[in-house]
PDB file of N, CA and C in Angstrom:
ATOM      1  N   UNK A 124     306.168 117.247 146.054  1.00  0.00           N
ATOM      2  CA  UNK A 124     305.481 117.291 144.787  1.00  0.00           C
ATOM      3  C   UNK A 124     306.075 118.366 143.858  1.00  0.00           C
ATOM      4  N   UNK A 125     306.554 119.463 144.435  1.00  0.00           N
ATOM      5  CA  UNK A 125     307.156 120.549 143.661  1.00  0.00           C
ATOM      6  C   UNK A 125     308.414 120.084 142.907  1.00  0.00           C
ATOM      7  N   UNK A 126     309.355 119.350 143.538  1.00  0.00           N
ATOM      8  CA  UNK A 126     310.526 118.901 142.784  1.00  0.00           C
ATOM      9  C   UNK A 126     310.144 117.967 141.635  1.00  0.00           C
ATOM     10  N   UNK A 127     309.109 117.159 141.815  1.00  0.00           N
ATOM     11  CA  UNK A 127     308.665 116.261 140.743  1.00  0.00           C
ATOM     12  C   UNK A 127     308.173 117.060 139.530  1.00  0.00           C
ATOM     13  N   UNK A 128     307.382 118.110 139.771  1.00  0.00           N
ATOM     14  CA  UNK A 128     306.888 118.937 138.673  1.00  0.00           C
ATOM     15  C   UNK A 128     308.030 119.679 137.980  1.00  0.00           C
ATOM     16  N   UNK A 129     308.994 120.138 138.756  1.00  0.00           N
ATOM     17  CA  UNK A 129     310.149 120.810 138.178  1.00  0.00           C
ATOM     18  C   UNK A 129     310.926 119.850 137.287  1.00  0.00           C
ATOM     19  N   UNK A 130     311.099 118.620 137.766  1.00  0.00           N
ATOM     20  CA  UNK A 130     311.811 117.608 136.986  1.00  0.00           C
ATOM     21  C   UNK A 130     311.058 117.301 135.680  1.00  0.00           C
ATOM     22  N   UNK A 131     309.745 117.151 135.742  1.00  0.00           N
ATOM     23  CA  UNK A 131     308.945 116.869 134.552  1.00  0.00           C
ATOM     24  C   UNK A 131     309.009 118.044 133.575  1.00  0.00           C
ATOM     25  N   UNK A 132     308.929 119.261 134.097  1.00  0.00           N
ATOM     26  CA  UNK A 132     308.990 120.449 133.246  1.00  0.00           C
ATOM     27  C   UNK A 132     310.328 120.515 132.506  1.00  0.00           C
ATOM     28  N   UNK A 133     311.433 120.297 133.242  1.00  0.00           N
ATOM     29  CA  UNK A 133     312.758 120.329 132.611  1.00  0.00           C
ATOM     30  C   UNK A 133     312.900 119.223 131.577  1.00  0.00           C
ATOM     31  N   UNK A 134     312.385 118.045 131.888  1.00  0.00           N
ATOM     32  CA  UNK A 134     312.476 116.924 130.956  1.00  0.00           C
ATOM     33  C   UNK A 134     311.712 117.215 129.659  1.00  0.00           C
ATOM     34  N   UNK A 135     310.491 117.722 129.794  1.00  0.00           N
ATOM     35  CA  UNK A 135     309.676 117.992 128.616  1.00  0.00           C
ATOM     36  C   UNK A 135     310.241 119.129 127.768  1.00  0.00           C
ATOM     37  N   UNK A 136     310.698 120.209 128.411  1.00  0.00           N
ATOM     38  CA  UNK A 136     311.258 121.315 127.630  1.00  0.00           C
ATOM     39  C   UNK A 136     312.534 120.880 126.924  1.00  0.00           C
ATOM     40  N   UNK A 137     313.342 120.065 127.562  1.00  0.00           N
ATOM     41  CA  UNK A 137     314.563 119.573 126.926  1.00  0.00           C
ATOM     42  C   UNK A 137     314.221 118.658 125.756  1.00  0.00           C
ATOM     43  N   UNK A 138     313.224 117.795 125.944  1.00  0.00           N
ATOM     44  CA  UNK A 138     312.837 116.874 124.887  1.00  0.00           C
ATOM     45  C   UNK A 138     312.309 117.634 123.667  1.00  0.00           C
ATOM     46  N   UNK A 139     311.414 118.598 123.866  1.00  0.00           N
ATOM     47  CA  UNK A 139     310.863 119.329 122.726  1.00  0.00           C
ATOM     48  C   UNK A 139     311.893 120.241 122.088  1.00  0.00           C
ATOM     49  N   UNK A 140     312.789 120.792 122.876  1.00  0.00           N
ATOM     50  CA  UNK A 140     313.830 121.659 122.313  1.00  0.00           C
ATOM     51  C   UNK A 140     314.772 120.863 121.425  1.00  0.00           C
ATOM     52  N   UNK A 141     315.152 119.666 121.851  1.00  0.00           N
ATOM     53  CA  UNK A 141     316.046 118.868 121.011  1.00  0.00           C
ATOM     54  C   UNK A 141     315.328 118.362 119.770  1.00  0.00           C
ATOM     55  N   UNK A 142     314.045 118.028 119.870  1.00  0.00           N
ATOM     56  CA  UNK A 142     313.298 117.601 118.682  1.00  0.00           C
ATOM     57  C   UNK A 142     313.172 118.744 117.681  1.00  0.00           C
ATOM     58  N   UNK A 143     312.871 119.930 118.167  1.00  0.00           N
ATOM     59  CA  UNK A 143     312.747 121.079 117.265  1.00  0.00           C
ATOM     60  C   UNK A 143     314.088 121.412 116.629  1.00  0.00           C
ATOM     61  N   UNK A 144     315.152 121.296 117.415  1.00  0.00           N
ATOM     62  CA  UNK A 144     316.473 121.619 116.874  1.00  0.00           C
ATOM     63  C   UNK A 144     316.883 120.620 115.808  1.00  0.00           C
ATOM     64  N   UNK A 145     316.560 119.356 115.999  1.00  0.00           N
ATOM     65  CA  UNK A 145     316.935 118.371 114.988  1.00  0.00           C
ATOM     66  C   UNK A 145     315.992 118.410 113.796  1.00  0.00           C
ATOM     67  N   UNK A 146     314.739 118.764 114.004  1.00  0.00           N
ATOM     68  CA  UNK A 146     313.788 118.796 112.901  1.00  0.00           C
ATOM     69  C   UNK A 146     314.051 119.977 111.976  1.00  0.00           C
ATOM     70  N   UNK A 147     314.370 121.122 112.512  1.00  0.00           N
ATOM     71  CA  UNK A 147     314.508 122.323 111.711  1.00  0.00           C
ATOM     72  C   UNK A 147     315.960 122.746 111.511  1.00  0.00           C
ATOM     73  N   UNK A 148     316.888 121.827 111.684  1.00  0.00           N
ATOM     74  CA  UNK A 148     318.291 122.195 111.496  1.00  0.00           C
ATOM     75  C   UNK A 148     318.592 122.287 110.003  1.00  0.00           C
ATOM     76  N   UNK A 149     319.501 123.168 109.617  1.00  0.00           N
ATOM     77  CA  UNK A 149     319.779 123.370 108.194  1.00  0.00           C
ATOM     78  C   UNK A 149     320.769 122.363 107.617  1.00  0.00           C
ATOM     79  N   UNK A 150     320.816 121.158 108.164  1.00  0.00           N
ATOM     80  CA  UNK A 150     321.733 120.154 107.642  1.00  0.00           C
ATOM     81  C   UNK A 150     321.173 119.561 106.365  1.00  0.00           C
ATOM     82  N   UNK A 151     322.046 119.303 105.411  1.00  0.00           N
ATOM     83  CA  UNK A 151     321.634 118.694 104.158  1.00  0.00           C
ATOM     84  C   UNK A 151     322.434 117.407 103.999  1.00  0.00           C
ATOM     85  N   UNK A 152     321.747 116.319 103.746  1.00  0.00           N
ATOM     86  CA  UNK A 152     322.476 115.069 103.602  1.00  0.00           C
ATOM     87  C   UNK A 152     322.992 114.925 102.172  1.00  0.00           C
ATOM     88  N   UNK A 153     323.737 113.875 101.936  1.00  0.00           N
ATOM     89  CA  UNK A 153     324.413 113.680 100.658  1.00  0.00           C
ATOM     90  C   UNK A 153     323.420 113.499  99.516  1.00  0.00           C
ATOM     91  N   UNK A 154     322.315 112.797  99.750  1.00  0.00           N
ATOM     92  CA  UNK A 154     321.324 112.594  98.692  1.00  0.00           C
ATOM     93  C   UNK A 154     320.686 113.915  98.275  1.00  0.00           C
ATOM     94  N   UNK A 155     320.427 114.793  99.240  1.00  0.00           N
ATOM     95  CA  UNK A 155     319.844 116.090  98.893  1.00  0.00           C
ATOM     96  C   UNK A 155     320.835 116.936  98.118  1.00  0.00           C
ATOM     97  N   UNK A 156     322.115 116.877  98.478  1.00  0.00           N
ATOM     98  CA  UNK A 156     323.123 117.629  97.732  1.00  0.00           C
ATOM     99  C   UNK A 156     323.201 117.125  96.296  1.00  0.00           C
ATOM    100  N   UNK A 157     323.149 115.805  96.124  1.00  0.00           N
ATOM    101  CA  UNK A 157     323.205 115.227  94.794  1.00  0.00           C
ATOM    102  C   UNK A 157     321.964 115.619  93.994  1.00  0.00           C
ATOM    103  N   UNK A 158     320.807 115.628  94.639  1.00  0.00           N
ATOM    104  CA  UNK A 158     319.560 115.991  93.969  1.00  0.00           C
ATOM    105  C   UNK A 158     319.580 117.453  93.537  1.00  0.00           C
ATOM    106  N   UNK A 159     320.164 118.317  94.362  1.00  0.00           N
ATOM    107  CA  UNK A 159     320.202 119.743  94.045  1.00  0.00           C
ATOM    108  C   UNK A 159     321.308 120.073  93.062  1.00  0.00           C
ATOM    109  N   UNK A 160     322.132 119.134  92.698  1.00  0.00           N
ATOM    110  CA  UNK A 160     323.143 119.372  91.681  1.00  0.00           C
ATOM    111  C   UNK A 160     324.473 119.833  92.218  1.00  0.00           C
ATOM    112  N   UNK A 161     324.715 119.723  93.488  1.00  0.00           N
ATOM    113  CA  UNK A 161     326.012 120.094  94.034  1.00  0.00           C
ATOM    114  C   UNK A 161     326.162 121.590  94.205  1.00  0.00           C
ATOM    115  N   UNK A 162     327.382 122.056  94.028  1.00  0.00           N
ATOM    116  CA  UNK A 162     327.681 123.475  94.250  1.00  0.00           C
ATOM    117  C   UNK A 162     327.493 124.238  92.954  1.00  0.00           C
ATOM    118  N   UNK A 163     326.788 125.348  93.027  1.00  0.00           N
ATOM    119  CA  UNK A 163     326.557 126.201  91.864  1.00  0.00           C
ATOM    120  C   UNK A 163     327.227 127.548  92.100  1.00  0.00           C
ATOM    121  N   UNK A 164     328.046 127.944  91.148  1.00  0.00           N
ATOM    122  CA  UNK A 164     328.717 129.239  91.233  1.00  0.00           C
ATOM    123  C   UNK A 164     328.108 130.230  90.256  1.00  0.00           C
ATOM    124  N   UNK A 165     326.855 130.052  89.899  1.00  0.00           N
ATOM    125  CA  UNK A 165     326.229 130.902  88.892  1.00  0.00           C
ATOM    126  C   UNK A 165     326.143 132.348  89.343  1.00  0.00           C
ATOM    127  N   UNK A 166     325.767 132.572  90.588  1.00  0.00           N
ATOM    128  CA  UNK A 166     325.559 133.937  91.058  1.00  0.00           C
ATOM    129  C   UNK A 166     326.705 134.419  91.935  1.00  0.00           C
ATOM    130  N   UNK A 167     327.872 133.867  91.761  1.00  0.00           N
ATOM    131  CA  UNK A 167     329.016 134.276  92.558  1.00  0.00           C
ATOM    132  C   UNK A 167     329.810 135.334  91.802  1.00  0.00           C
ATOM    133  N   UNK A 168     330.297 136.358  92.507  1.00  0.00           N
ATOM    134  CA  UNK A 168     331.130 137.369  91.859  1.00  0.00           C
ATOM    135  C   UNK A 168     332.458 136.766  91.433  1.00  0.00           C
ATOM    136  N   UNK A 169     333.251 137.392  90.643  1.00  0.00           N
ATOM    137  CA  UNK A 169     333.171 138.782  90.197  1.00  0.00           C
ATOM    138  C   UNK A 169     332.331 138.924  88.934  1.00  0.00           C
ATOM    139  N   UNK A 170     331.565 140.002  88.871  1.00  0.00           N
ATOM    140  CA  UNK A 170     330.767 140.315  87.701  1.00  0.00           C
ATOM    141  C   UNK A 170     331.459 141.424  86.922  1.00  0.00           C
ATOM    142  N   UNK A 171     331.334 141.393  85.609  1.00  0.00           N
ATOM    143  CA  UNK A 171     331.849 142.461  84.774  1.00  0.00           C
ATOM    144  C   UNK A 171     330.784 143.554  84.743  1.00  0.00           C
ATOM    145  N   UNK A 172     331.078 144.710  85.328  1.00  0.00           N
ATOM    146  CA  UNK A 172     330.091 145.780  85.455  1.00  0.00           C
ATOM    147  C   UNK A 172     329.627 146.300  84.093  1.00  0.00           C
ATOM    148  N   UNK A 173     330.524 146.391  83.137  1.00  0.00           N
ATOM    149  CA  UNK A 173     330.166 146.915  81.822  1.00  0.00           C
ATOM    150  C   UNK A 173     329.193 145.956  81.135  1.00  0.00           C
ATOM    151  N   UNK A 174     329.477 144.660  81.200  1.00  0.00           N
ATOM    152  CA  UNK A 174     328.617 143.669  80.559  1.00  0.00           C
ATOM    153  C   UNK A 174     327.243 143.632  81.213  1.00  0.00           C
ATOM    154  N   UNK A 175     327.195 143.576  82.533  1.00  0.00           N
ATOM    155  CA  UNK A 175     325.918 143.498  83.238  1.00  0.00           C
ATOM    156  C   UNK A 175     325.113 144.777  83.038  1.00  0.00           C
ATOM    157  N   UNK A 176     325.774 145.932  83.097  1.00  0.00           N
ATOM    158  CA  UNK A 176     325.070 147.200  82.884  1.00  0.00           C
ATOM    159  C   UNK A 176     324.516 147.324  81.483  1.00  0.00           C
ATOM    160  N   UNK A 177     325.317 146.920  80.495  1.00  0.00           N
ATOM    161  CA  UNK A 177     324.840 147.014  79.116  1.00  0.00           C
ATOM    162  C   UNK A 177     323.694 146.032  78.864  1.00  0.00           C
ATOM    163  N   UNK A 178     323.746 144.857  79.477  1.00  0.00           N
ATOM    164  CA  UNK A 178     322.637 143.906  79.339  1.00  0.00           C
ATOM    165  C   UNK A 178     321.365 144.464  79.973  1.00  0.00           C
ATOM    166  N   UNK A 179     321.477 145.061  81.142  1.00  0.00           N
ATOM    167  CA  UNK A 179     320.300 145.602  81.827  1.00  0.00           C
ATOM    168  C   UNK A 179     319.682 146.742  81.023  1.00  0.00           C
ATOM    169  N   UNK A 180     320.495 147.644  80.534  1.00  0.00           N
ATOM    170  CA  UNK A 180     319.985 148.771  79.738  1.00  0.00           C
ATOM    171  C   UNK A 180     319.404 148.266  78.425  1.00  0.00           C
ATOM    172  N   UNK A 181     320.062 147.307  77.794  1.00  0.00           N
ATOM    173  CA  UNK A 181     319.556 146.751  76.539  1.00  0.00           C
ATOM    174  C   UNK A 181     318.205 146.077  76.713  1.00  0.00           C
ATOM    175  N   UNK A 182     318.047 145.305  77.793  1.00  0.00           N
ATOM    176  CA  UNK A 182     316.765 144.648  78.047  1.00  0.00           C
ATOM    177  C   UNK A 182     315.681 145.675  78.347  1.00  0.00           C
ATOM    178  N   UNK A 183     316.039 146.722  79.068  1.00  0.00           N
ATOM    179  CA  UNK A 183     315.077 147.784  79.359  1.00  0.00           C
ATOM    180  C   UNK A 183     314.605 148.461  78.078  1.00  0.00           C
ATOM    181  N   UNK A 184     315.545 148.839  77.207  1.00  0.00           N
ATOM    182  CA  UNK A 184     315.172 149.501  75.958  1.00  0.00           C
ATOM    183  C   UNK A 184     314.394 148.557  75.041  1.00  0.00           C
ATOM    184  N   UNK A 185     314.746 147.284  75.030  1.00  0.00           N
ATOM    185  CA  UNK A 185     314.018 146.325  74.204  1.00  0.00           C
ATOM    186  C   UNK A 185     312.577 146.191  74.692  1.00  0.00           C
ATOM    187  N   UNK A 186     312.370 146.138  76.000  1.00  0.00           N
ATOM    188  CA  UNK A 186     311.018 146.044  76.536  1.00  0.00           C
ATOM    189  C   UNK A 186     310.190 147.274  76.232  1.00  0.00           C
ATOM    190  N   UNK A 187     310.791 148.451  76.384  1.00  0.00           N
ATOM    191  CA  UNK A 187     310.082 149.695  76.061  1.00  0.00           C
ATOM    192  C   UNK A 187     309.784 149.749  74.567  1.00  0.00           C
ATOM    193  N   UNK A 188     310.720 149.318  73.750  1.00  0.00           N
ATOM    194  CA  UNK A 188     310.521 149.327  72.304  1.00  0.00           C
ATOM    195  C   UNK A 188     309.394 148.408  71.867  1.00  0.00           C
ATOM    196  N   UNK A 189     309.281 147.246  72.504  1.00  0.00           N
ATOM    197  CA  UNK A 189     308.208 146.320  72.144  1.00  0.00           C
ATOM    198  C   UNK A 189     306.853 146.923  72.488  1.00  0.00           C
ATOM    199  N   UNK A 190     306.732 147.498  73.667  1.00  0.00           N
ATOM    200  CA  UNK A 190     305.462 148.107  74.062  1.00  0.00           C
ATOM    201  C   UNK A 190     305.126 149.295  73.162  1.00  0.00           C
ATOM    202  N   UNK A 191     306.093 150.140  72.909  1.00  0.00           N
ATOM    203  CA  UNK A 191     305.863 151.308  72.055  1.00  0.00           C
ATOM    204  C   UNK A 191     305.518 150.879  70.640  1.00  0.00           C
ATOM    205  N   UNK A 192     306.249 149.916  70.100  1.00  0.00           N
ATOM    206  CA  UNK A 192     305.977 149.435  68.743  1.00  0.00           C
ATOM    207  C   UNK A 192     304.595 148.805  68.628  1.00  0.00           C
ATOM    208  N   UNK A 193     304.183 148.061  69.646  1.00  0.00           N
ATOM    209  CA  UNK A 193     302.850 147.464  69.643  1.00  0.00           C
ATOM    210  C   UNK A 193     301.766 148.522  69.660  1.00  0.00           C
ATOM    211  N   UNK A 194     301.958 149.561  70.442  1.00  0.00           N
ATOM    212  CA  UNK A 194     300.972 150.643  70.499  1.00  0.00           C
ATOM    213  C   UNK A 194     300.892 151.376  69.165  1.00  0.00           C
ATOM    214  N   UNK A 195     302.031 151.654  68.543  1.00  0.00           N
ATOM    215  CA  UNK A 195     302.047 152.333  67.248  1.00  0.00           C
ATOM    216  C   UNK A 195     301.362 151.464  66.199  1.00  0.00           C
ATOM    217  N   UNK A 196     301.649 150.165  66.211  1.00  0.00           N
ATOM    218  CA  UNK A 196     301.040 149.265  65.235  1.00  0.00           C
ATOM    219  C   UNK A 196     299.521 149.200  65.395  1.00  0.00           C
ATOM    220  N   UNK A 197     299.057 149.082  66.630  1.00  0.00           N
ATOM    221  CA  UNK A 197     297.611 149.013  66.860  1.00  0.00           C
ATOM    222  C   UNK A 197     296.929 150.311  66.430  1.00  0.00           C
ATOM    223  N   UNK A 198     297.534 151.445  66.748  1.00  0.00           N
ATOM    224  CA  UNK A 198     296.945 152.724  66.340  1.00  0.00           C
ATOM    225  C   UNK A 198     296.901 152.843  64.822  1.00  0.00           C
ATOM    226  N   UNK A 199     297.972 152.393  64.157  1.00  0.00           N
ATOM    227  CA  UNK A 199     298.014 152.458  62.699  1.00  0.00           C
ATOM    228  C   UNK A 199     296.980 151.510  62.092  1.00  0.00           C
ATOM    229  N   UNK A 200     296.832 150.318  62.694  1.00  0.00           N
ATOM    230  CA  UNK A 200     295.882 149.341  62.185  1.00  0.00           C
ATOM    231  C   UNK A 200     294.441 149.823  62.299  1.00  0.00           C
ATOM    232  N   UNK A 201     294.154 150.577  63.370  1.00  0.00           N
ATOM    233  CA  UNK A 201     292.802 151.068  63.610  1.00  0.00           C
ATOM    234  C   UNK A 201     292.569 152.456  63.019  1.00  0.00           C
ATOM    235  N   UNK A 202     293.532 153.014  62.305  1.00  0.00           N
ATOM    236  CA  UNK A 202     293.326 154.273  61.613  1.00  0.00           C
ATOM    237  C   UNK A 202     293.629 155.523  62.419  1.00  0.00           C
ATOM    238  N   UNK A 203     294.428 155.427  63.463  1.00  0.00           N
ATOM    239  CA  UNK A 203     294.808 156.607  64.230  1.00  0.00           C
ATOM    240  C   UNK A 203     296.248 156.952  63.926  1.00  0.00           C
ATOM    241  N   UNK A 204     296.655 158.169  63.910  1.00  0.00           N
ATOM    242  CA  UNK A 204     295.822 159.359  63.904  1.00  0.00           C
ATOM    243  C   UNK A 204     295.155 159.538  62.534  1.00  0.00           C
ATOM    244  N   UNK A 205     294.011 160.169  62.566  1.00  0.00           N
ATOM    245  CA  UNK A 205     293.249 160.379  61.341  1.00  0.00           C
ATOM    246  C   UNK A 205     293.931 161.485  60.539  1.00  0.00           C
ATOM    247  N   UNK A 206     294.305 161.144  59.316  1.00  0.00           N
ATOM    248  CA  UNK A 206     294.958 162.141  58.460  1.00  0.00           C
ATOM    249  C   UNK A 206     293.895 162.736  57.545  1.00  0.00           C
ATOM    250  N   UNK A 207     293.786 164.068  57.550  1.00  0.00           N
ATOM    251  CA  UNK A 207     292.782 164.734  56.716  1.00  0.00           C
ATOM    252  C   UNK A 207     293.423 165.519  55.620  1.00  0.00           C
TER     253      UNK A 207
END
């Protein structure tokens, strides 16, 4: 009876292991590649450090400027600071 249980155990573990391996494998078929648009090199190097750095700093300053300008405008609209 022991060899029979060993055989069943090996059969079941092999069956579930192969099902899991085929179900969760990272293979992509041709239709999925076509749906995803093929190969994208958008985020591939080389990047121009000066351009990327200047864009990052510019966006940072623009965001700070918008918040600061909005606060100044609201304070001015509501009469702050009070000038005597």
